[in-house]
Coordinates of C-alpha atoms in Angstrom, one line a residue:
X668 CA 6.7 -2.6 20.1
X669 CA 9.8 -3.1 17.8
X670 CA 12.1 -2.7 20.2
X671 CA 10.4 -5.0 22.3
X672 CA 10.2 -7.9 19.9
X673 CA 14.0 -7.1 19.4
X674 CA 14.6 -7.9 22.5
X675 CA 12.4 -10.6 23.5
X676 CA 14.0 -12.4 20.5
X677 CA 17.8 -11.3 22.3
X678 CA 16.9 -12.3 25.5
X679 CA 18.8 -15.0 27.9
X680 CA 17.3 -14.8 30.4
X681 CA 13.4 -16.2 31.4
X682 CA 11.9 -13.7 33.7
X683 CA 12.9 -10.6 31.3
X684 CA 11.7 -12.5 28.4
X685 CA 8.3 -13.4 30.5
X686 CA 7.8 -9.8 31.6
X687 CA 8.6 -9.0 27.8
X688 CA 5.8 -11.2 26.0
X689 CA 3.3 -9.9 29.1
X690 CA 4.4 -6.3 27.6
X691 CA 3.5 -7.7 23.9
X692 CA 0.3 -8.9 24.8
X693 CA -1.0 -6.4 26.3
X694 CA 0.0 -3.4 23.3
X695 CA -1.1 -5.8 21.4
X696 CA -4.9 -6.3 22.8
X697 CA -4.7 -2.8 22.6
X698 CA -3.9 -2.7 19.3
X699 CA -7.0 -5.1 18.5
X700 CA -9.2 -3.0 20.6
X701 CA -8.5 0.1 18.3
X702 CA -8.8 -2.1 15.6
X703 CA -12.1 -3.0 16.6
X704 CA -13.5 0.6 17.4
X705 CA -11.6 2.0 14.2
X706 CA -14.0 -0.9 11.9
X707 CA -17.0 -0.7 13.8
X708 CA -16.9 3.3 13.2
X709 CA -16.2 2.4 9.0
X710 CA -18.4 0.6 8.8
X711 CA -21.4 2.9 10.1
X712 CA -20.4 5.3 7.6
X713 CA -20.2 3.3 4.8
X714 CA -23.7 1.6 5.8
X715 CA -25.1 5.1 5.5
X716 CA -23.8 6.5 2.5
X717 CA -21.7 4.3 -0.1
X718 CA -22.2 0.5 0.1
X719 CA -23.6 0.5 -3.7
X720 CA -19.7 2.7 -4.5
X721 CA -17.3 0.8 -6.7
X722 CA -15.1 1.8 -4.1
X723 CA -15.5 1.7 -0.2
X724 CA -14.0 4.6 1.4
X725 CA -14.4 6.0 4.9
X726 CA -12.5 8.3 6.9
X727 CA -12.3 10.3 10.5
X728 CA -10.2 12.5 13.0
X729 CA -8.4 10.1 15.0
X730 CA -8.0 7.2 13.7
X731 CA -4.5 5.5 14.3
X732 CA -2.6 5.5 11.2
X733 CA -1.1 1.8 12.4
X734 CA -4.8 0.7 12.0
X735 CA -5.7 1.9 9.0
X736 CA -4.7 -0.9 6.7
X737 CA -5.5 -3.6 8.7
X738 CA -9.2 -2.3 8.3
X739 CA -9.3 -1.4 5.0
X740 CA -8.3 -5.3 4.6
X741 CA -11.0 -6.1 6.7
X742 CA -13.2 -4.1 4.7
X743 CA -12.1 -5.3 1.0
X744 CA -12.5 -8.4 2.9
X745 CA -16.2 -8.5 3.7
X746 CA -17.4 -6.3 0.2
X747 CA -14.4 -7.8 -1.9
X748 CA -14.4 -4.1 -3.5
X749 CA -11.4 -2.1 -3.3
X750 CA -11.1 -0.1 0.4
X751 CA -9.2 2.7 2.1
X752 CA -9.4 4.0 5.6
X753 CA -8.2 7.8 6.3
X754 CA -7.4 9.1 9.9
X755 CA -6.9 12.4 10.5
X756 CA -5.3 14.7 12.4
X757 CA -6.2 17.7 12.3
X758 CA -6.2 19.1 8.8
X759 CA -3.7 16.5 7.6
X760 CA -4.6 12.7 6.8
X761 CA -3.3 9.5 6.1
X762 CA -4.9 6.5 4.8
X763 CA -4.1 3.0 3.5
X764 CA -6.3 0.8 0.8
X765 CA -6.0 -2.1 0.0
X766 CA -7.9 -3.5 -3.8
X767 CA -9.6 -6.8 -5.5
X768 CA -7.7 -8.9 -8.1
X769 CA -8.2 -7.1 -11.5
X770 CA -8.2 -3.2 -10.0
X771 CA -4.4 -1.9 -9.7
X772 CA -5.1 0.7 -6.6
X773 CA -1.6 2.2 -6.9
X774 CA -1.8 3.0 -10.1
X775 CA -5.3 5.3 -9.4
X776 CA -3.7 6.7 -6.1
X777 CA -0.9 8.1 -8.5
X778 CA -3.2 9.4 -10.4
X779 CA -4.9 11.6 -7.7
X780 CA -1.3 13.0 -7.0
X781 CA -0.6 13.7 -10.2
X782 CA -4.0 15.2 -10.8
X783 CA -3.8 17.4 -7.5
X784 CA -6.3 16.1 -5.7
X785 CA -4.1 14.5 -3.0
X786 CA -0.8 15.4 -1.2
X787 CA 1.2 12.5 -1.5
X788 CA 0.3 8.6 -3.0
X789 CA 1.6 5.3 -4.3
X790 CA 1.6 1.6 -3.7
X791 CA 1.1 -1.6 -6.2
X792 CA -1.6 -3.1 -7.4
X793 CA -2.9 -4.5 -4.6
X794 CA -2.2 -2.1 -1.8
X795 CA -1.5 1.8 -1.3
X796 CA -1.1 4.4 0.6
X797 CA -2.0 8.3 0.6
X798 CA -1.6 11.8 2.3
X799 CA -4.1 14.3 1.6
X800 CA -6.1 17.2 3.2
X801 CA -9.6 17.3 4.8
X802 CA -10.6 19.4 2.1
X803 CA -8.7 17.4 -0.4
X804 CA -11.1 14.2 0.9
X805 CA -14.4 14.4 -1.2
X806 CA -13.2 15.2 -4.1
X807 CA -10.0 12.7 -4.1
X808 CA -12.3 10.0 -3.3
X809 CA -15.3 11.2 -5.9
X810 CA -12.6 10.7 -8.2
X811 CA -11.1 7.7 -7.2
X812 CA -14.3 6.0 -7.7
X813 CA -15.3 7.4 -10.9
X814 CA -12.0 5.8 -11.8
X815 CA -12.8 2.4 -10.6
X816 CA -16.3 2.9 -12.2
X817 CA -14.4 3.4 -15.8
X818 CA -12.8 0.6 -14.9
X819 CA -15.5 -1.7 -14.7
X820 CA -14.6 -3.8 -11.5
X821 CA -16.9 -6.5 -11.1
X822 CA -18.0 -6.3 -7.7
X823 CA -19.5 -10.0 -6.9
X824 CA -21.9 -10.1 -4.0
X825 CA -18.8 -12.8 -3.1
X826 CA -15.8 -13.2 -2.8
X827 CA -14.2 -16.6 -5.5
X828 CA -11.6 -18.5 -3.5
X829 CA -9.1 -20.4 -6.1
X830 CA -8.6 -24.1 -4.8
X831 CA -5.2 -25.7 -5.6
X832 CA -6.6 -29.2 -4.6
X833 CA -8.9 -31.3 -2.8
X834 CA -7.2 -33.0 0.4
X835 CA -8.4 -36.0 2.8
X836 CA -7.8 -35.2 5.7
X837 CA -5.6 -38.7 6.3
X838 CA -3.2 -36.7 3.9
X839 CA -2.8 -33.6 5.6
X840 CA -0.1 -34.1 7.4
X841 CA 3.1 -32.0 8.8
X842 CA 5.7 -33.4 6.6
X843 CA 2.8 -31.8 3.4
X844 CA 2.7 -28.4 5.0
X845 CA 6.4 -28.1 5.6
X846 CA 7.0 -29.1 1.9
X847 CA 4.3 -26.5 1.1
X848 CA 6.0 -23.8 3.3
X849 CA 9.6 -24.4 1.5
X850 CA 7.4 -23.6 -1.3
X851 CA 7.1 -19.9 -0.2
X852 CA 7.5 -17.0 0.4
X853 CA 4.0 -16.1 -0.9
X854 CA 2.4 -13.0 -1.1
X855 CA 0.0 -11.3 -3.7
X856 CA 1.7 -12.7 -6.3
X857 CA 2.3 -16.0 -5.3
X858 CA -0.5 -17.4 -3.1
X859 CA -0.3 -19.6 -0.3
X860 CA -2.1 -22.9 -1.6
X861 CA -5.6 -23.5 -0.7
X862 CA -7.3 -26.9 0.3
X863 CA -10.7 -28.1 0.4
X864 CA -11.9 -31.2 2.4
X865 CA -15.3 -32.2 1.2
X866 CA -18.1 -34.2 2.6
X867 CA -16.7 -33.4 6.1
X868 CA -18.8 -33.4 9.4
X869 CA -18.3 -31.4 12.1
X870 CA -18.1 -32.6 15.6
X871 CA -17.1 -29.8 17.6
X872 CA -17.6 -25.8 17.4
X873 CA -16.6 -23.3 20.4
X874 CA -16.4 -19.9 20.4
X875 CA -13.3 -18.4 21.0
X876 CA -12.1 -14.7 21.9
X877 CA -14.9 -12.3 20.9
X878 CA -15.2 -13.4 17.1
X879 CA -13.4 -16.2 16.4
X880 CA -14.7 -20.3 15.7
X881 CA -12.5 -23.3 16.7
X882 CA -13.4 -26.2 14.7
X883 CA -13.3 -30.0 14.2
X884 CA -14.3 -31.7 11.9
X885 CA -14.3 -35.8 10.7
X886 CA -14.5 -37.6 7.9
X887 CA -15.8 -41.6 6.8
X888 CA -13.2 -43.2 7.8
X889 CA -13.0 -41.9 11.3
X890 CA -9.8 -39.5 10.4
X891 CA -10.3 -36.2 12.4
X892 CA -8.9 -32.6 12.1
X893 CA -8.7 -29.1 13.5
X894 CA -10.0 -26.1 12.5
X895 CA -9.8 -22.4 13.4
X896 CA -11.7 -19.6 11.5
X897 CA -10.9 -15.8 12.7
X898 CA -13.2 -13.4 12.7
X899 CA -16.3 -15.7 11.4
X900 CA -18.8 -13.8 13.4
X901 CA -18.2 -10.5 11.6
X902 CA -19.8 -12.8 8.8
X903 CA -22.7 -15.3 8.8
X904 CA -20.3 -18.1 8.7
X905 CA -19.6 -18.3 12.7
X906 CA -23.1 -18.4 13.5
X907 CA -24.1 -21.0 10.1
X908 CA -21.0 -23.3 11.6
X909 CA -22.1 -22.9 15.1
X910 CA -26.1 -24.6 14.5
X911 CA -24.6 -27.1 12.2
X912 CA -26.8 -30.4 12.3
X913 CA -24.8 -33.0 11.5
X914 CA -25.0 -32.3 7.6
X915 CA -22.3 -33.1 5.8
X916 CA -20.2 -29.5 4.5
X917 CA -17.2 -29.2 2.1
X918 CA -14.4 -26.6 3.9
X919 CA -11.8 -24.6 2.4
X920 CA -8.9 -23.0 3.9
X921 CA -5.1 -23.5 4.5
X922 CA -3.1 -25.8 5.7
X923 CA -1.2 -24.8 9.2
X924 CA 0.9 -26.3 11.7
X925 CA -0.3 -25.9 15.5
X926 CA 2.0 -25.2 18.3
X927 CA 0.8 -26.6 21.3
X928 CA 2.3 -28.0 24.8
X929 CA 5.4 -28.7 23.0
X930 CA 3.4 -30.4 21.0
X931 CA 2.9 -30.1 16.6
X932 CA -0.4 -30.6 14.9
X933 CA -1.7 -30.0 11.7
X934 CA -5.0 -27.6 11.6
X935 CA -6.9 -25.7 9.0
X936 CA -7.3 -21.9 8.5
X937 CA -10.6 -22.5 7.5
X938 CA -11.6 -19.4 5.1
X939 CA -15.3 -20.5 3.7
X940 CA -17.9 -23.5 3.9
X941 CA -20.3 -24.7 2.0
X942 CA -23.4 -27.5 2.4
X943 CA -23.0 -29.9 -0.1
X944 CA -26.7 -29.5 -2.1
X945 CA -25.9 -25.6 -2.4
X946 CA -22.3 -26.1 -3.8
X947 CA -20.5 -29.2 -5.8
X948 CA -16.5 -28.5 -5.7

């Protein structure tokens, strides 16, 4: 897939770059469809056994290893506890986790190596990565969370999203997100900034790919904007959205500019909602 992108990105000439991107698109819906099976199967097992855990761990022969962070994100993502997904092969695994603001993951995945319980291990604070055994895999991760237990994460049923600012949506306009973007890079220790618009209504909601929600959404004066919110139907919020009745809801999300037709827009990556008379911002 590198190589590809390489050269797609060298490419002069139209039909190589076309048959290129159709090459792209199709590894890459196949990487979403592993993604897909590779969650679903987590998140059986950690139904069954270890929702209540400090930590959210699950693992299996098979898995691809170029999934497993993606769904250990996903995972931190919908129990906003730290999470790591293990494939293995055979005898030998590999996992990736990913962790919550206040738990440094790394730092407890080089304590398992240093403790013996795992091959190999290391990261930062909010991501990591791990080698271990099949017979190394229940008492690594018994130990992992009794660390995060000693710890004391606090493990809210969900997840606080830090607003930078309340926007109309008259004011979100390109020239604001490019100013915003020169801001950048961000990353875990800068984040990208993150808007509300309040006492919104939405006009439109469709149902797009197998979990996503487009949006749009208007305010007093008439002033209308786009919205897109990825994978809201793992969650309530696709559905909540979707059999909205003209109440007014505050959104948050970030600010994006939409490619189109040769055509720029501004949209929202709309993260969260709220109805007004269950939430003041």
């Amino acid at each position: 897939p590198a190589d590809l992108a390489l050269r797609l990105l060298c490419s002069t000439s139209t039909s190589e770059a076309n048959d290129l991107c159709e090459q792209i698109e199709e590894l890459n819906t196949q990487r979403r469809e592993i993604e897909n099976i590779t969650r679903e199967q987590a998140l059986t097992q950690i139904d069954k056994n270890q929702s209540e855990n400090s930590i959210i761990w699950a693992a299996s022969e098979g898995w691809h290893p170029g999934v497993v962070g993606i769904v250990a994100s996903r995972l931190k993502d919908k129990f906003n506890k730290p999470s790591i997904v293990i494939g293995f092969d055979g005898i030998d695994g590999k996992g990736s986790g990913r962790s919550v603001d206040g738990y440094d993951l790394g730092h407890a995945i080089q304590r398992l190596q240093r403790e013996g319980l795992i091959q190999q291990g290391g990261g930062h604070k909010m991501a990591a990565g791990l080698s271990l055994t099949k017979d190394q895999l229940k008492p690594a991760m018994g130990r992992l969370c009794e660390l995060a237990e000693k710890a004391k994460i606090v493990n809210a049923e969900a997840q606080e999203l830090s607003i930078d600012g309340i926007l109309f949506i008259q004011a979100a306009k390109i020239d604001l997100i490019e100013e915003l973007e020169n801001c950048g890079p961000f990353g875990a220790a800068i984040q990208e900034p993150r808007f509300a618009f309040c006492d919104v209504s939405l006009s439109f909601t469709k149902r797009v790919g197998d979990n996503h929600l487009k949006v749009r959404f208007s305010d007093d004066d008439g002033k209308s904007m786009d919205a897109i919110c990825f994978r809201a139907f793992e969650g309530n919020l696709g559905q909540e959205l979707s059999e909205h009745d003209g109440k007014k809801v505050h959104l948050v999300g970030k600010l994006d500019i939409n490619y189109w037709q040769g055509k720029k827009s501004t949209q929202l990556i709309l993260e969260d909602a709220a109805w007004p008379e269950e939430l003041s911002i």
